[in-house]
mmCIF file of C-alpha atoms in Angstrom:
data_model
loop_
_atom_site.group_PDB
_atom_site.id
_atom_site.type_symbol
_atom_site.label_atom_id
_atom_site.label_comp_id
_atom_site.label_asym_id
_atom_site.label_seq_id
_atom_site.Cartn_x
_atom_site.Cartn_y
_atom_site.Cartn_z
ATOM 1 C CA UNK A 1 -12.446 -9.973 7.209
ATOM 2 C CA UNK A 2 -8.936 -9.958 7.658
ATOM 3 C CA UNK A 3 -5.981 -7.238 7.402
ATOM 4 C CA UNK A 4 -4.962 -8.700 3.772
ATOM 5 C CA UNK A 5 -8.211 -9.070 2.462
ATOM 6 C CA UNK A 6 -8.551 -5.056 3.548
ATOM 7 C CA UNK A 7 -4.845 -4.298 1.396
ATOM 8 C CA UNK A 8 -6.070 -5.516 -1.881
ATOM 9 C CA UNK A 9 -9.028 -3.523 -2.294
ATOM 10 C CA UNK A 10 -9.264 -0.232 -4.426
ATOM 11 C CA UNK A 11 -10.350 2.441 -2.043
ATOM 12 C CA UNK A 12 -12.407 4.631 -4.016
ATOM 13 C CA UNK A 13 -13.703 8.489 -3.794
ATOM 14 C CA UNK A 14 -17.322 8.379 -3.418
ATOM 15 C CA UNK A 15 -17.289 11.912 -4.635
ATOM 16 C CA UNK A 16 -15.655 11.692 -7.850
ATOM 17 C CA UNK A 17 -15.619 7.678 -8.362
ATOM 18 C CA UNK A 18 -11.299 8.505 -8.561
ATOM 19 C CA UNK A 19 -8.983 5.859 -7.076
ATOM 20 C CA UNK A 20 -7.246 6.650 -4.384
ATOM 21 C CA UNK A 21 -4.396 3.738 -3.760
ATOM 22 C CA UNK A 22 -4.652 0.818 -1.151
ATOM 23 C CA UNK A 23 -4.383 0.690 2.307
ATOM 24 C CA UNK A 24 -0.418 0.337 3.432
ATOM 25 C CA UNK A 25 -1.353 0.852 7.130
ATOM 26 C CA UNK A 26 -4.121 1.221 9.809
ATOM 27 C CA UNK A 27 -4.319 3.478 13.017
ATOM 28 C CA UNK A 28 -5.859 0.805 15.915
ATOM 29 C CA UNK A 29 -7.091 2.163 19.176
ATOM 30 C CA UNK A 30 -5.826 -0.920 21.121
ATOM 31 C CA UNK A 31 -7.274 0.303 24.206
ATOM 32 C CA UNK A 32 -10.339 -0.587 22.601
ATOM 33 C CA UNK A 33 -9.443 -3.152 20.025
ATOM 34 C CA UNK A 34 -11.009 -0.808 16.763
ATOM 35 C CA UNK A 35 -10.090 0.476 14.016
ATOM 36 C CA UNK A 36 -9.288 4.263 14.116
ATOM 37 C CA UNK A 37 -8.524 4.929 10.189
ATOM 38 C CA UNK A 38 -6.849 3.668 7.265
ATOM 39 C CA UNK A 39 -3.927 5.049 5.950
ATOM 40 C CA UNK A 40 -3.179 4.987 2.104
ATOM 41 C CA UNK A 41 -0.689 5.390 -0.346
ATOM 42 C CA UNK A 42 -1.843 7.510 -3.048
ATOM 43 C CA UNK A 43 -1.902 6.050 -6.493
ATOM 44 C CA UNK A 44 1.719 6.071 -7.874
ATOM 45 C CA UNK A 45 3.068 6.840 -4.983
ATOM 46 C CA UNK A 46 2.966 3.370 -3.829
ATOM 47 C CA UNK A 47 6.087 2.397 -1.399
ATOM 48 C CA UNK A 48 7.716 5.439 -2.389
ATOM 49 C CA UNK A 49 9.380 4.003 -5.473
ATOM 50 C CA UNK A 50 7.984 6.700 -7.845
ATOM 51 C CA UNK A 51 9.396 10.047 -6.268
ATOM 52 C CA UNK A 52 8.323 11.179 -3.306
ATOM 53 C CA UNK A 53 5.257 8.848 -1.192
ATOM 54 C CA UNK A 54 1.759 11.017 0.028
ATOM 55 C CA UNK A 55 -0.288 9.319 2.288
ATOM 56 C CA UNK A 56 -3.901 9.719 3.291
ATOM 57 C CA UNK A 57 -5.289 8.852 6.468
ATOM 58 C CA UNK A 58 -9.289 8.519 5.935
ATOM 59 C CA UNK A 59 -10.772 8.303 8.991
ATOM 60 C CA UNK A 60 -13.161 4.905 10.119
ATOM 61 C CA UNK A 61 -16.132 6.796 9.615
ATOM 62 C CA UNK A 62 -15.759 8.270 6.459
ATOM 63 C CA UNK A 63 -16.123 4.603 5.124
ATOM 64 C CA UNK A 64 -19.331 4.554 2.977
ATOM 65 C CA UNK A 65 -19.142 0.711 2.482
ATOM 66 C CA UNK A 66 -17.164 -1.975 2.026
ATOM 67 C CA UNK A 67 -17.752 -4.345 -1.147
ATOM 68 C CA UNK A 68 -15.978 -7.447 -2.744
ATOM 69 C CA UNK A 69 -13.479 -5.526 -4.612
ATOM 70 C CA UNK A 70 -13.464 -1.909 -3.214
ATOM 71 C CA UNK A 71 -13.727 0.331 -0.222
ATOM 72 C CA UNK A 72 -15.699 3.646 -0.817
ATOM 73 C CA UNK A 73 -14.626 6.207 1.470
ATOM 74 C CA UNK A 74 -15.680 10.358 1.726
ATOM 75 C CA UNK A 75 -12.822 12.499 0.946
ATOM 76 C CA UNK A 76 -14.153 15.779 1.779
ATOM 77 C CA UNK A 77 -11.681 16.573 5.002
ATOM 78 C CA UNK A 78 -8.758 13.590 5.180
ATOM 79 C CA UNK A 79 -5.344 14.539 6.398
ATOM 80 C CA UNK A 80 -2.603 14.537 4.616
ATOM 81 C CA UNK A 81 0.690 13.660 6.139
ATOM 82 C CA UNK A 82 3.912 14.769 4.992
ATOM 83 C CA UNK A 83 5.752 13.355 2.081
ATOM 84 C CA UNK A 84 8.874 10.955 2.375
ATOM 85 C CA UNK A 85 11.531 10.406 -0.055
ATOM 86 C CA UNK A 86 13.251 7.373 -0.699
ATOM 87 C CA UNK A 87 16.415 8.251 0.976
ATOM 88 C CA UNK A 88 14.061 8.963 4.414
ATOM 89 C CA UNK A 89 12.184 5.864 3.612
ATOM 90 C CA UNK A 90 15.385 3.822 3.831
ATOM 91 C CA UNK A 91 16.658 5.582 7.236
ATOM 92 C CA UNK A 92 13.868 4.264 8.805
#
């Protein structure tokens, strides 16, 4: 499975069945060539051009499974990073 076929899958709650957004990035452990966790965009926050963009990092092994059209993941403890504005986004 590639990176691509990873960014158009819903990632889903397991918990609450509630969408979450798609993967925009992934945290790699190239020391050891695996994947650490995927980050996400929450819904409607995508790319930052609705307001301010959250992300989610859901760690590797809080994937449940991994099916045609969407990753389940456990939500009970991911981390939240800090929000970026558009203007931030664009000094980057």
């Amino acid at each position: 499975m590639t990176i691509s076929e990873l960014q158009v899958k819903d990632i889903v709650a397991i918990e609450d069945g509630r969408k979450l957004g798609y993967i925009t990035d992934l945290e790699i452990d190239v020391d050891r060539g695996y994947i650490v966790a995927l980050v996400i965009a929450l819904k409607g926050k995508m790319f930052g051009l609705f307001g301010n963009e959250e992300e989610m990092v859901i760690p590797w092994n809080h994937i449940v499974t991994i099916g045609a059209d969407v990753i389940l993941v456990r939500t009970e403890t991911p981390k939240l990073t800090h929000s970026m504005n558009a203007n931030e986004y664009d000094a980057q």
